PDB file of C-alpha atoms in Angstrom:
ATOM      1  CA  UNK Y   1     -23.277 -12.316  -7.112  1.00 96.00           C
ATOM      2  CA  UNK Y   2     -24.123  -9.554  -5.068  1.00 97.00           C
ATOM      3  CA  UNK Y   3     -21.329  -7.440  -3.242  1.00 98.00           C
ATOM      4  CA  UNK Y   4     -21.492  -4.944  -0.335  1.00 98.00           C
ATOM      5  CA  UNK Y   5     -18.520  -2.735   0.282  1.00 98.00           C
ATOM      6  CA  UNK Y   6     -17.167   0.285   1.596  1.00 98.00           C
ATOM      7  CA  UNK Y   7     -15.068   2.880  -0.629  1.00 98.00           C
ATOM      8  CA  UNK Y   8     -11.960   4.076   1.566  1.00 98.00           C
ATOM      9  CA  UNK Y   9      -8.450   5.045   1.284  1.00 96.00           C
ATOM     10  CA  UNK Y  10      -5.174   5.254   3.213  1.00 95.00           C
ATOM     11  CA  UNK Y  11      -3.224   8.366   2.375  1.00 92.00           C
ATOM     12  CA  UNK Y  12      -5.418   8.716  -0.824  1.00 90.00           C
ATOM     13  CA  UNK Y  13      -4.379   5.262  -1.838  1.00 90.00           C
ATOM     14  CA  UNK Y  14      -8.312   4.177  -2.632  1.00 95.00           C
ATOM     15  CA  UNK Y  15      -9.898   0.700  -2.693  1.00 97.00           C
ATOM     16  CA  UNK Y  16     -13.220  -0.746  -2.579  1.00 98.00           C
ATOM     17  CA  UNK Y  17     -12.853  -2.894   0.491  1.00 98.00           C
ATOM     18  CA  UNK Y  18     -15.078  -6.346   1.184  1.00 98.00           C
ATOM     19  CA  UNK Y  19     -15.667  -8.340   4.193  1.00 98.00           C
ATOM     20  CA  UNK Y  20     -15.087 -11.709   2.417  1.00 98.00           C
ATOM     21  CA  UNK Y  21     -14.892 -13.932   5.609  1.00 97.00           C
ATOM     22  CA  UNK Y  22     -17.997 -15.833   4.633  1.00 94.00           C
ATOM     23  CA  UNK Y  23     -17.404 -15.853   0.664  1.00 97.00           C
ATOM     24  CA  UNK Y  24     -15.906 -18.803  -1.211  1.00 95.00           C
ATOM     25  CA  UNK Y  25     -14.838 -17.738  -4.114  1.00 97.00           C
ATOM     26  CA  UNK Y  26     -11.555 -19.199  -6.619  1.00 97.00           C
ATOM     27  CA  UNK Y  27      -8.205 -16.845  -6.762  1.00 97.00           C
ATOM     28  CA  UNK Y  28      -9.069 -16.483 -10.791  1.00 97.00           C
ATOM     29  CA  UNK Y  29     -12.672 -15.348  -9.888  1.00 98.00           C
ATOM     30  CA  UNK Y  30     -11.382 -12.632  -6.844  1.00 98.00           C
ATOM     31  CA  UNK Y  31      -9.027 -11.837  -9.692  1.00 97.00           C
ATOM     32  CA  UNK Y  32     -11.871 -10.998 -12.204  1.00 97.00           C
ATOM     33  CA  UNK Y  33     -13.991  -9.316  -9.335  1.00 98.00           C
ATOM     34  CA  UNK Y  34     -10.975  -6.796  -8.719  1.00 97.00           C
ATOM     35  CA  UNK Y  35     -10.704  -5.945 -12.350  1.00 97.00           C
ATOM     36  CA  UNK Y  36     -14.588  -4.872 -12.695  1.00 96.00           C
ATOM     37  CA  UNK Y  37     -14.549  -3.022  -9.556  1.00 97.00           C
ATOM     38  CA  UNK Y  38     -10.894  -1.368  -9.436  1.00 96.00           C
ATOM     39  CA  UNK Y  39     -11.544  -0.296 -12.961  1.00 94.00           C
ATOM     40  CA  UNK Y  40     -10.950   3.638 -13.227  1.00 92.00           C
ATOM     41  CA  UNK Y  41     -13.448   3.542 -15.961  1.00 92.00           C
ATOM     42  CA  UNK Y  42     -16.244   1.933 -14.104  1.00 93.00           C
ATOM     43  CA  UNK Y  43     -18.718   3.150 -11.456  1.00 94.00           C
ATOM     44  CA  UNK Y  44     -16.387   2.036  -8.268  1.00 97.00           C
ATOM     45  CA  UNK Y  45     -12.783   2.253  -9.272  1.00 95.00           C
ATOM     46  CA  UNK Y  46     -10.020   1.977  -7.095  1.00 95.00           C
ATOM     47  CA  UNK Y  47      -6.002   1.293  -6.856  1.00 92.00           C
ATOM     48  CA  UNK Y  48      -6.951  -2.435  -5.894  1.00 94.00           C
ATOM     49  CA  UNK Y  49      -9.399  -4.740  -4.386  1.00 97.00           C
ATOM     50  CA  UNK Y  50      -8.896  -5.401  -0.852  1.00 98.00           C
ATOM     51  CA  UNK Y  51     -10.576  -8.553   0.875  1.00 98.00           C
ATOM     52  CA  UNK Y  52     -10.794  -9.126   4.770  1.00 98.00           C
ATOM     53  CA  UNK Y  53     -10.595 -12.652   5.731  1.00 97.00           C
ATOM     54  CA  UNK Y  54     -11.320 -15.105   8.255  1.00 96.00           C
ATOM     55  CA  UNK Y  55      -9.318 -15.478  11.883  1.00 92.00           C
ATOM     56  CA  UNK Y  56      -6.422 -18.141  11.221  1.00 90.00           C
ATOM     57  CA  UNK Y  57      -4.591 -19.498  14.409  1.00 86.00           C
ATOM     58  CA  UNK Y  58      -2.800 -16.603  15.840  1.00 91.00           C
ATOM     59  CA  UNK Y  59      -4.202 -14.203  13.330  1.00 95.00           C
ATOM     60  CA  UNK Y  60      -7.208 -12.050  14.398  1.00 96.00           C
ATOM     61  CA  UNK Y  61      -8.217 -11.866  10.680  1.00 97.00           C
ATOM     62  CA  UNK Y  62      -6.044 -11.624   7.349  1.00 97.00           C
ATOM     63  CA  UNK Y  63      -6.004  -9.149   4.280  1.00 97.00           C
ATOM     64  CA  UNK Y  64      -5.837 -10.248   0.541  1.00 97.00           C
ATOM     65  CA  UNK Y  65      -5.292  -7.381  -1.884  1.00 96.00           C
ATOM     66  CA  UNK Y  66      -5.649  -7.549  -5.939  1.00 96.00           C
ATOM     67  CA  UNK Y  67      -4.420  -5.100  -8.245  1.00 92.00           C
ATOM     68  CA  UNK Y  68      -6.822  -3.775 -10.855  1.00 93.00           C
ATOM     69  CA  UNK Y  69      -4.794  -6.070 -13.309  1.00 92.00           C
ATOM     70  CA  UNK Y  70      -6.149  -8.959 -11.343  1.00 94.00           C
ATOM     71  CA  UNK Y  71      -2.539 -10.321  -9.636  1.00 92.00           C
ATOM     72  CA  UNK Y  72      -2.415 -10.585  -6.088  1.00 94.00           C
ATOM     73  CA  UNK Y  73       0.358  -8.089  -4.148  1.00 88.00           C
ATOM     74  CA  UNK Y  74       2.053  -9.828  -1.118  1.00 86.00           C
ATOM     75  CA  UNK Y  75       1.057  -6.677   0.771  1.00 86.00           C
ATOM     76  CA  UNK Y  76      -0.286  -3.002   0.642  1.00 89.00           C
ATOM     77  CA  UNK Y  77      -0.099  -1.069   3.557  1.00 90.00           C
ATOM     78  CA  UNK Y  78      -2.083   1.724   2.916  1.00 93.00           C
ATOM     79  CA  UNK Y  79      -4.998  -0.834   2.086  1.00 95.00           C
ATOM     80  CA  UNK Y  80      -4.242  -2.713   5.495  1.00 96.00           C
ATOM     81  CA  UNK Y  81      -4.613   0.257   7.407  1.00 96.00           C
ATOM     82  CA  UNK Y  82      -8.215   0.065   6.035  1.00 98.00           C
ATOM     83  CA  UNK Y  83      -8.624  -3.613   6.292  1.00 98.00           C
ATOM     84  CA  UNK Y  84      -7.527  -3.685  10.146  1.00 98.00           C
ATOM     85  CA  UNK Y  85      -9.931  -1.168  10.853  1.00 98.00           C
ATOM     86  CA  UNK Y  86     -12.846  -2.812   9.521  1.00 98.00           C
ATOM     87  CA  UNK Y  87     -11.696  -6.068  11.125  1.00 97.00           C
ATOM     88  CA  UNK Y  88     -11.595  -4.187  14.422  1.00 98.00           C
ATOM     89  CA  UNK Y  89     -15.173  -2.848  13.758  1.00 97.00           C
ATOM     90  CA  UNK Y  90     -16.401  -6.233  12.998  1.00 96.00           C
ATOM     91  CA  UNK Y  91     -14.434  -8.000  15.843  1.00 95.00           C
ATOM     92  CA  UNK Y  92     -14.572  -5.593  18.404  1.00 95.00           C
ATOM     93  CA  UNK Y  93     -10.607  -6.045  18.690  1.00 95.00           C
ATOM     94  CA  UNK Y  94      -8.401  -2.825  19.186  1.00 95.00           C
ATOM     95  CA  UNK Y  95      -5.119  -4.451  17.933  1.00 97.00           C
ATOM     96  CA  UNK Y  96      -3.802  -7.792  16.598  1.00 96.00           C
ATOM     97  CA  UNK Y  97      -1.658  -9.474  14.414  1.00 96.00           C
ATOM     98  CA  UNK Y  98      -3.148  -9.704  10.657  1.00 96.00           C
ATOM     99  CA  UNK Y  99      -2.315 -12.501   8.087  1.00 95.00           C
ATOM    100  CA  UNK Y 100      -1.211 -11.269   4.675  1.00 92.00           C
ATOM    101  CA  UNK Y 101      -0.168 -13.454   1.456  1.00 90.00           C
ATOM    102  CA  UNK Y 102       3.217 -14.488   2.412  1.00 86.00           C
ATOM    103  CA  UNK Y 103       3.903 -13.015   5.989  1.00 87.00           C
ATOM    104  CA  UNK Y 104       1.817 -10.977   8.624  1.00 90.00           C
ATOM    105  CA  UNK Y 105       1.653  -7.951  10.336  1.00 92.00           C
ATOM    106  CA  UNK Y 106       0.900  -6.008  13.733  1.00 96.00           C
ATOM    107  CA  UNK Y 107      -1.881  -3.297  13.600  1.00 97.00           C
ATOM    108  CA  UNK Y 108      -3.534  -1.417  16.190  1.00 97.00           C
ATOM    109  CA  UNK Y 109      -5.742   1.749  16.676  1.00 97.00           C
ATOM    110  CA  UNK Y 110      -3.732   4.927  17.940  1.00 97.00           C
ATOM    111  CA  UNK Y 111      -4.331   8.572  18.476  1.00 94.00           C
ATOM    112  CA  UNK Y 112      -5.556  10.392  15.696  1.00 94.00           C
ATOM    113  CA  UNK Y 113      -2.892  12.068  13.174  1.00 91.00           C
ATOM    114  CA  UNK Y 114      -5.351  14.720  12.647  1.00 92.00           C
ATOM    115  CA  UNK Y 115      -8.904  15.701  14.539  1.00 94.00           C
ATOM    116  CA  UNK Y 116     -11.551  13.433  13.142  1.00 95.00           C
ATOM    117  CA  UNK Y 117      -9.393  11.048  11.072  1.00 96.00           C
ATOM    118  CA  UNK Y 118      -9.340   7.555  12.043  1.00 97.00           C
ATOM    119  CA  UNK Y 119      -5.714   6.340  12.413  1.00 97.00           C
ATOM    120  CA  UNK Y 120      -4.181   2.991  12.514  1.00 98.00           C
ATOM    121  CA  UNK Y 121      -0.452   1.697  13.189  1.00 97.00           C
ATOM    122  CA  UNK Y 122       0.941  -1.159  11.552  1.00 96.00           C
ATOM    123  CA  UNK Y 123       4.326  -2.749  12.123  1.00 94.00           C
ATOM    124  CA  UNK Y 124       5.883  -4.831   9.567  1.00 90.00           C
ATOM    125  CA  UNK Y 125       9.404  -6.913   9.576  1.00 89.00           C
ATOM    126  CA  UNK Y 126      11.897  -7.674   9.817  1.00 91.00           C
ATOM    127  CA  UNK Y 127      11.914  -6.970   6.150  1.00 93.00           C
ATOM    128  CA  UNK Y 128      14.429  -8.426   3.472  1.00 96.00           C
ATOM    129  CA  UNK Y 129      17.243  -6.926   1.464  1.00 97.00           C
ATOM    130  CA  UNK Y 130      18.333 -10.250   0.058  1.00 97.00           C
ATOM    131  CA  UNK Y 131      18.418  -9.445  -3.833  1.00 97.00           C
ATOM    132  CA  UNK Y 132      16.563 -13.063  -4.301  1.00 96.00           C
ATOM    133  CA  UNK Y 133      13.790 -12.008  -2.152  1.00 96.00           C
ATOM    134  CA  UNK Y 134      13.358  -9.032  -3.911  1.00 96.00           C
ATOM    135  CA  UNK Y 135      13.063 -10.812  -7.162  1.00 96.00           C
ATOM    136  CA  UNK Y 136      16.481  -9.662  -8.626  1.00 97.00           C
ATOM    137  CA  UNK Y 137      18.073 -12.721 -10.587  1.00 97.00           C
ATOM    138  CA  UNK Y 138      21.647 -10.813 -10.009  1.00 95.00           C
ATOM    139  CA  UNK Y 139      23.697 -10.260  -7.012  1.00 93.00           C
ATOM    140  CA  UNK Y 140      24.099 -12.169  -3.366  1.00 92.00           C
ATOM    141  CA  UNK Y 141      24.861  -9.286  -1.559  1.00 96.00           C
ATOM    142  CA  UNK Y 142      21.982  -6.594  -0.379  1.00 97.00           C
ATOM    143  CA  UNK Y 143      22.120  -3.441  -2.699  1.00 98.00           C
ATOM    144  CA  UNK Y 144      22.019  -0.318  -0.471  1.00 98.00           C
ATOM    145  CA  UNK Y 145      22.459   2.583  -2.443  1.00 97.00           C
ATOM    146  CA  UNK Y 146      24.026   0.795  -5.343  1.00 97.00           C
ATOM    147  CA  UNK Y 147      23.921   0.587  -8.822  1.00 97.00           C
ATOM    148  CA  UNK Y 148      22.260  -2.370 -10.150  1.00 97.00           C
ATOM    149  CA  UNK Y 149      23.827  -4.145 -13.472  1.00 96.00           C
ATOM    150  CA  UNK Y 150      21.516  -4.650 -16.116  1.00 96.00           C
ATOM    151  CA  UNK Y 151      18.640  -1.705 -14.503  1.00 97.00           C
ATOM    152  CA  UNK Y 152      18.468   0.752 -17.035  1.00 96.00           C
ATOM    153  CA  UNK Y 153      19.127   3.586 -14.658  1.00 96.00           C
ATOM    154  CA  UNK Y 154      22.842   5.063 -13.704  1.00 94.00           C
ATOM    155  CA  UNK Y 155      20.940   5.836 -10.130  1.00 98.00           C
ATOM    156  CA  UNK Y 156      21.865   4.050  -6.881  1.00 98.00           C
ATOM    157  CA  UNK Y 157      18.928   1.940  -5.353  1.00 98.00           C
ATOM    158  CA  UNK Y 158      18.114   0.215  -2.239  1.00 98.00           C
ATOM    159  CA  UNK Y 159      16.550  -3.071  -2.875  1.00 98.00           C
ATOM    160  CA  UNK Y 160      13.924  -4.035  -0.216  1.00 97.00           C
ATOM    161  CA  UNK Y 161      11.354  -6.729   0.161  1.00 95.00           C
ATOM    162  CA  UNK Y 162       8.381  -5.589   2.239  1.00 92.00           C
ATOM    163  CA  UNK Y 163       7.925  -8.430   1.070  1.00 90.00           C
ATOM    164  CA  UNK Y 164       6.268  -7.052  -1.952  1.00 91.00           C
ATOM    165  CA  UNK Y 165       9.532  -6.004  -3.892  1.00 95.00           C
ATOM    166  CA  UNK Y 166      10.625  -2.293  -4.094  1.00 97.00           C
ATOM    167  CA  UNK Y 167      13.417  -0.512  -5.920  1.00 98.00           C
ATOM    168  CA  UNK Y 168      14.066   2.778  -4.201  1.00 98.00           C
ATOM    169  CA  UNK Y 169      16.348   5.717  -5.400  1.00 98.00           C
ATOM    170  CA  UNK Y 170      16.838   9.282  -3.653  1.00 98.00           C
ATOM    171  CA  UNK Y 171      16.774  12.141  -5.859  1.00 98.00           C
ATOM    172  CA  UNK Y 172      17.036  15.880  -5.727  1.00 96.00           C
ATOM    173  CA  UNK Y 173      13.829  16.071  -7.554  1.00 96.00           C
ATOM    174  CA  UNK Y 174      11.233  13.784  -8.777  1.00 97.00           C
ATOM    175  CA  UNK Y 175      11.311  13.499 -12.441  1.00 97.00           C
ATOM    176  CA  UNK Y 176       7.748  11.540 -13.493  1.00 97.00           C
ATOM    177  CA  UNK Y 177       8.959  11.050 -17.231  1.00 97.00           C
ATOM    178  CA  UNK Y 178      12.374   9.162 -15.848  1.00 98.00           C
ATOM    179  CA  UNK Y 179      10.189   6.954 -13.053  1.00 98.00           C
ATOM    180  CA  UNK Y 180       7.611   5.962 -15.356  1.00 97.00           C
ATOM    181  CA  UNK Y 181      10.083   5.099 -18.226  1.00 97.00           C
ATOM    182  CA  UNK Y 182      11.733   2.699 -15.456  1.00 98.00           C
ATOM    183  CA  UNK Y 183       8.699   1.684 -13.892  1.00 97.00           C
ATOM    184  CA  UNK Y 184       7.133   0.521 -17.246  1.00 97.00           C
ATOM    185  CA  UNK Y 185      10.688  -1.249 -18.257  1.00 97.00           C
ATOM    186  CA  UNK Y 186      10.085  -3.375 -14.748  1.00 97.00           C
ATOM    187  CA  UNK Y 187       6.472  -3.692 -15.425  1.00 95.00           C
ATOM    188  CA  UNK Y 188       7.509  -5.836 -18.578  1.00 95.00           C
ATOM    189  CA  UNK Y 189       8.875  -8.701 -16.448  1.00 95.00           C
ATOM    190  CA  UNK Y 190      12.516  -8.731 -17.781  1.00 96.00           C
ATOM    191  CA  UNK Y 191      15.053 -11.304 -16.985  1.00 97.00           C
ATOM    192  CA  UNK Y 192      16.617  -9.271 -14.249  1.00 97.00           C
ATOM    193  CA  UNK Y 193      13.417  -8.968 -12.215  1.00 97.00           C
ATOM    194  CA  UNK Y 194      10.927 -11.387 -13.844  1.00 97.00           C
ATOM    195  CA  UNK Y 195       8.242 -10.468 -11.068  1.00 94.00           C
ATOM    196  CA  UNK Y 196       8.522  -7.021 -11.646  1.00 95.00           C
ATOM    197  CA  UNK Y 197       8.776  -4.626  -8.825  1.00 95.00           C
ATOM    198  CA  UNK Y 198       7.454  -1.486  -7.354  1.00 96.00           C
ATOM    199  CA  UNK Y 199       9.914   1.853  -8.058  1.00 98.00           C
ATOM    200  CA  UNK Y 200      10.210   4.791  -6.163  1.00 98.00           C
ATOM    201  CA  UNK Y 201      12.109   8.048  -6.276  1.00 98.00           C
ATOM    202  CA  UNK Y 202      12.591   9.904  -2.930  1.00 98.00           C
ATOM    203  CA  UNK Y 203      13.205  13.374  -1.867  1.00 97.00           C
ATOM    204  CA  UNK Y 204      14.892  14.086   1.521  1.00 96.00           C
ATOM    205  CA  UNK Y 205      12.914  17.414   2.204  1.00 91.00           C
ATOM    206  CA  UNK Y 206      13.832  17.966   5.904  1.00 82.00           C
ATOM    207  CA  UNK Y 207      16.739  16.812   7.832  1.00 70.00           C
ATOM    208  CA  UNK Y 208      17.305  17.049  11.663  1.00 63.00           C
ATOM    209  CA  UNK Y 209      14.888  16.086  14.318  1.00 67.00           C
ATOM    210  CA  UNK Y 210      12.085  16.399  12.147  1.00 80.00           C
ATOM    211  CA  UNK Y 211      12.839  14.748   9.301  1.00 89.00           C
ATOM    212  CA  UNK Y 212      10.498  14.528   6.444  1.00 95.00           C
ATOM    213  CA  UNK Y 213      10.401  12.524   2.988  1.00 97.00           C
ATOM    214  CA  UNK Y 214       8.407  12.900  -0.218  1.00 96.00           C
ATOM    215  CA  UNK Y 215       7.653   9.620  -2.283  1.00 97.00           C
ATOM    216  CA  UNK Y 216       6.579   9.162  -5.948  1.00 97.00           C
ATOM    217  CA  UNK Y 217       5.981   5.712  -6.684  1.00 97.00           C
ATOM    218  CA  UNK Y 218       5.265   3.501 -10.050  1.00 96.00           C
ATOM    219  CA  UNK Y 219       3.651   0.781  -8.291  1.00 92.00           C
ATOM    220  CA  UNK Y 220       3.553  -2.939  -9.868  1.00 91.00           C
ATOM    221  CA  UNK Y 221       0.026  -3.791 -11.178  1.00 84.00           C
ATOM    222  CA  UNK Y 222      -0.797  -0.190 -11.283  1.00 85.00           C
ATOM    223  CA  UNK Y 223       1.630   2.303 -12.819  1.00 90.00           C
ATOM    224  CA  UNK Y 224       1.782   5.822 -11.467  1.00 92.00           C
ATOM    225  CA  UNK Y 225       0.456   6.362  -8.162  1.00 88.00           C
ATOM    226  CA  UNK Y 226      -0.396   8.869  -5.867  1.00 88.00           C
ATOM    227  CA  UNK Y 227       0.400   6.777  -2.592  1.00 88.00           C
ATOM    228  CA  UNK Y 228       1.722   3.564  -2.087  1.00 90.00           C
ATOM    229  CA  UNK Y 229       1.996   2.497   1.693  1.00 89.00           C
ATOM    230  CA  UNK Y 230       4.783  -0.102   1.162  1.00 91.00           C
ATOM    231  CA  UNK Y 231       6.921   2.248  -0.801  1.00 94.00           C
ATOM    232  CA  UNK Y 232       6.550   4.580   1.908  1.00 94.00           C
ATOM    233  CA  UNK Y 233       7.865   2.038   4.531  1.00 95.00           C
ATOM    234  CA  UNK Y 234      10.613   0.844   1.943  1.00 97.00           C
ATOM    235  CA  UNK Y 235      11.740   4.350   1.831  1.00 97.00           C
ATOM    236  CA  UNK Y 236      11.841   5.063   5.485  1.00 97.00           C
ATOM    237  CA  UNK Y 237      14.179   1.879   5.768  1.00 97.00           C
ATOM    238  CA  UNK Y 238      16.367   3.107   2.867  1.00 98.00           C
ATOM    239  CA  UNK Y 239      16.647   6.548   4.475  1.00 97.00           C
ATOM    240  CA  UNK Y 240      17.776   4.751   7.746  1.00 97.00           C
ATOM    241  CA  UNK Y 241      19.920   2.518   6.325  1.00 97.00           C
ATOM    242  CA  UNK Y 242      21.645   4.919   4.020  1.00 97.00           C
ATOM    243  CA  UNK Y 243      22.323   7.522   6.863  1.00 96.00           C
ATOM    244  CA  UNK Y 244      19.205  10.309   6.109  1.00 96.00           C
ATOM    245  CA  UNK Y 245      17.675   9.720   8.834  1.00 95.00           C
ATOM    246  CA  UNK Y 246      18.144   8.268  12.175  1.00 94.00           C
ATOM    247  CA  UNK Y 247      16.716   4.578  13.352  1.00 96.00           C
ATOM    248  CA  UNK Y 248      14.019   5.027  15.676  1.00 95.00           C
ATOM    249  CA  UNK Y 249      13.448   8.622  14.741  1.00 94.00           C
ATOM    250  CA  UNK Y 250       9.509   9.410  13.815  1.00 94.00           C
ATOM    251  CA  UNK Y 251       9.551  10.945  10.038  1.00 95.00           C
ATOM    252  CA  UNK Y 252       6.706  12.632   8.118  1.00 94.00           C
ATOM    253  CA  UNK Y 253       6.410  10.693   4.963  1.00 95.00           C
ATOM    254  CA  UNK Y 254       4.377  12.780   2.121  1.00 94.00           C
ATOM    255  CA  UNK Y 255       3.106  11.779  -0.989  1.00 91.00           C
ATOM    256  CA  UNK Y 256       0.700  13.376  -3.553  1.00 90.00           C
ATOM    257  CA  UNK Y 257      -1.845  11.585  -1.294  1.00 86.00           C
ATOM    258  CA  UNK Y 258      -1.277  12.937   1.960  1.00 90.00           C
ATOM    259  CA  UNK Y 259       1.415  12.220   5.002  1.00 91.00           C
ATOM    260  CA  UNK Y 260       1.779   9.286   7.435  1.00 94.00           C
ATOM    261  CA  UNK Y 261       4.202   9.108  10.396  1.00 94.00           C
ATOM    262  CA  UNK Y 262       6.845   6.540   9.687  1.00 96.00           C
ATOM    263  CA  UNK Y 263       9.692   4.752  12.089  1.00 97.00           C
ATOM    264  CA  UNK Y 264      12.608   2.450  11.157  1.00 97.00           C
ATOM    265  CA  UNK Y 265      14.164   0.463  13.980  1.00 96.00           C
ATOM    266  CA  UNK Y 266      17.223  -1.705  14.221  1.00 95.00           C
ATOM    267  CA  UNK Y 267      16.838  -5.143  12.542  1.00 95.00           C
ATOM    268  CA  UNK Y 268      14.791  -3.823   9.362  1.00 95.00           C
ATOM    269  CA  UNK Y 269      11.371  -3.438  11.254  1.00 95.00           C
ATOM    270  CA  UNK Y 270       9.037  -0.126  10.131  1.00 96.00           C
ATOM    271  CA  UNK Y 271       6.414   1.359  11.930  1.00 97.00           C
ATOM    272  CA  UNK Y 272       3.602   3.479   9.890  1.00 95.00           C
ATOM    273  CA  UNK Y 273       0.719   5.267  11.504  1.00 96.00           C
ATOM    274  CA  UNK Y 274      -1.561   6.548   8.866  1.00 95.00           C
ATOM    275  CA  UNK Y 275      -5.524   7.624   8.098  1.00 96.00           C
ATOM    276  CA  UNK Y 276      -7.811   4.533   7.518  1.00 97.00           C
ATOM    277  CA  UNK Y 277     -10.396   6.780   5.980  1.00 98.00           C
ATOM    278  CA  UNK Y 278     -13.996   5.368   4.621  1.00 98.00           C
ATOM    279  CA  UNK Y 279     -15.515   7.523   2.018  1.00 98.00           C
ATOM    280  CA  UNK Y 280     -18.962   5.871   0.946  1.00 98.00           C
ATOM    281  CA  UNK Y 281     -20.787   2.346   1.447  1.00 98.00           C
ATOM    282  CA  UNK Y 282     -22.072   0.539  -1.605  1.00 98.00           C
ATOM    283  CA  UNK Y 283     -22.937  -2.606  -3.177  1.00 98.00           C
ATOM    284  CA  UNK Y 284     -22.951  -4.009  -6.680  1.00 98.00           C
ATOM    285  CA  UNK Y 285     -23.835  -6.962  -8.738  1.00 97.00           C
ATOM    286  CA  UNK Y 286     -20.574  -8.632 -10.499  1.00 97.00           C
ATOM    287  CA  UNK Y 287     -20.802 -12.115 -12.124  1.00 97.00           C
ATOM    288  CA  UNK Y 288     -17.003 -13.924 -10.703  1.00 97.00           C
ATOM    289  CA  UNK Y 289     -17.213 -16.304 -13.566  1.00 96.00           C
ATOM    290  CA  UNK Y 290     -16.964 -13.380 -16.482  1.00 96.00           C
ATOM    291  CA  UNK Y 291     -16.129 -10.559 -14.955  1.00 95.00           C
ATOM    292  CA  UNK Y 292     -19.692  -8.812 -16.091  1.00 96.00           C
ATOM    293  CA  UNK Y 293     -20.502  -5.826 -13.633  1.00 96.00           C
ATOM    294  CA  UNK Y 294     -24.017  -4.079 -12.980  1.00 96.00           C
ATOM    295  CA  UNK Y 295     -24.603  -0.784 -11.931  1.00 95.00           C
ATOM    296  CA  UNK Y 296     -23.363   0.524  -8.137  1.00 97.00           C
ATOM    297  CA  UNK Y 297     -25.654   1.378  -5.398  1.00 97.00           C
ATOM    298  CA  UNK Y 298     -24.555   3.997  -2.986  1.00 97.00           C
ATOM    299  CA  UNK Y 299     -25.882   3.214   0.335  1.00 97.00           C
ATOM    300  CA  UNK Y 300     -24.436   5.922   2.389  1.00 97.00           C
ATOM    301  CA  UNK Y 301     -21.681   8.620   2.408  1.00 98.00           C
ATOM    302  CA  UNK Y 302     -19.051   9.001   4.877  1.00 98.00           C
ATOM    303  CA  UNK Y 303     -19.150  13.025   4.533  1.00 97.00           C
ATOM    304  CA  UNK Y 304     -17.671  13.857   7.949  1.00 97.00           C
ATOM    305  CA  UNK Y 305     -14.664  11.528   7.406  1.00 96.00           C
ATOM    306  CA  UNK Y 306     -13.962  12.958   3.933  1.00 96.00           C
ATOM    307  CA  UNK Y 307     -14.356  16.413   5.391  1.00 97.00           C
ATOM    308  CA  UNK Y 308     -11.827  15.506   8.332  1.00 96.00           C
ATOM    309  CA  UNK Y 309      -9.443  14.051   5.635  1.00 95.00           C
ATOM    310  CA  UNK Y 310      -9.637  16.957   3.664  1.00 94.00           C
ATOM    311  CA  UNK Y 311      -9.286  19.403   6.100  1.00 94.00           C
ATOM    312  CA  UNK Y 312      -6.080  17.615   7.539  1.00 91.00           C
ATOM    313  CA  UNK Y 313      -4.568  18.043   3.706  1.00 90.00           C
ATOM    314  CA  UNK Y 314      -5.343  21.741   3.692  1.00 89.00           C
ATOM    315  CA  UNK Y 315      -3.227  22.309   6.961  1.00 82.00           C
ATOM    316  CA  UNK Y 316       0.033  20.387   5.643  1.00 78.00           C
TER     317      UNK Y 316
END
C-alpha cells in the first residue's frame, strides 16, 4: 500500500504524518505501519507515527499517534501541533476541538514563536492527578511531590495523567543514567504501574517573572527522547502545583529539541504554544499485513521552514 506523508517535528520530536481520513486499516495494521516508518534504522524514522483522522461530531478532526513499538499513545502534544497544522491546511480552519484517543484538546493557529516558525497553541485539561488515572496501583490521594511506595527511587514525584501517564521529579541537575534506569524499570510494566509511564526529570532554571524549565524525558514506548510535549505540559503543571511557578504565568519550557511557551491555569488546564515544522514530503510502500517496507521517495523539501527553526534554536 502506498502512503504519502509529511515528515514533521514539534520541538524536535519528529514524526511521519499521514492524512488517514480516507484510509481504512485495523489497529494491528496501523501498528505495523508505525513500526516500519518510525524505525530509526529505516529510510524515514521518527518518534512515532501521526495520523490525521476524520471529523466527528464537535471535533473538527482527530489525531492518533502510534509509538515506534506499535503501541498507541493516549496523546502526544508535540505531535498534536503538527497534526492540527495539517488539519487546518486541509479544512481551511484556524481553530477547533481535536479528538484524541480517550480525550480531546483545543488547537488554534497563533503568532509565531520566531520568524518563519509556524506555531500552534493547544489547550488540554482539566487533567487528572488520581493515581488510578495515572496507572498506579497504589494510593487514593494524588501524589504531588511525594515519594511513591514501590518505585525504585527516593525522589519525590508528581503523578499526572495528561491523559497519558507521567511521573515528574524536580532535580538540581538531570542525570541521564538515573533517568534511563528508572524509565527502563517502568517500561517493563511492573505491578506498581503495569501500563507503564513517561518519566521526566526537570530543572527549574529561572524563577520570578520569566520562569524557565528544562525537561528531560524517558518516553513510554520510545525511550530517552529529546522532546515530549505531554511531558512538558505535565512538568509545567507540576511546577505550578508545587509552587515553583505561578498559576497563569507563561513559562518557557526547554528540552534538547527546542522550546515552547506553556501556562498552567487553576483547574489543572495546560496551554502549550510551540512550533509545528514540516521538513519534507515523501511517499513509501508498506504492506500493512506484514510490515514489509519499500524505499522512500522524497517528493519535496521544506528548506525555508527548516532554516527558520534552526535560526530560532541558534538564538536560544
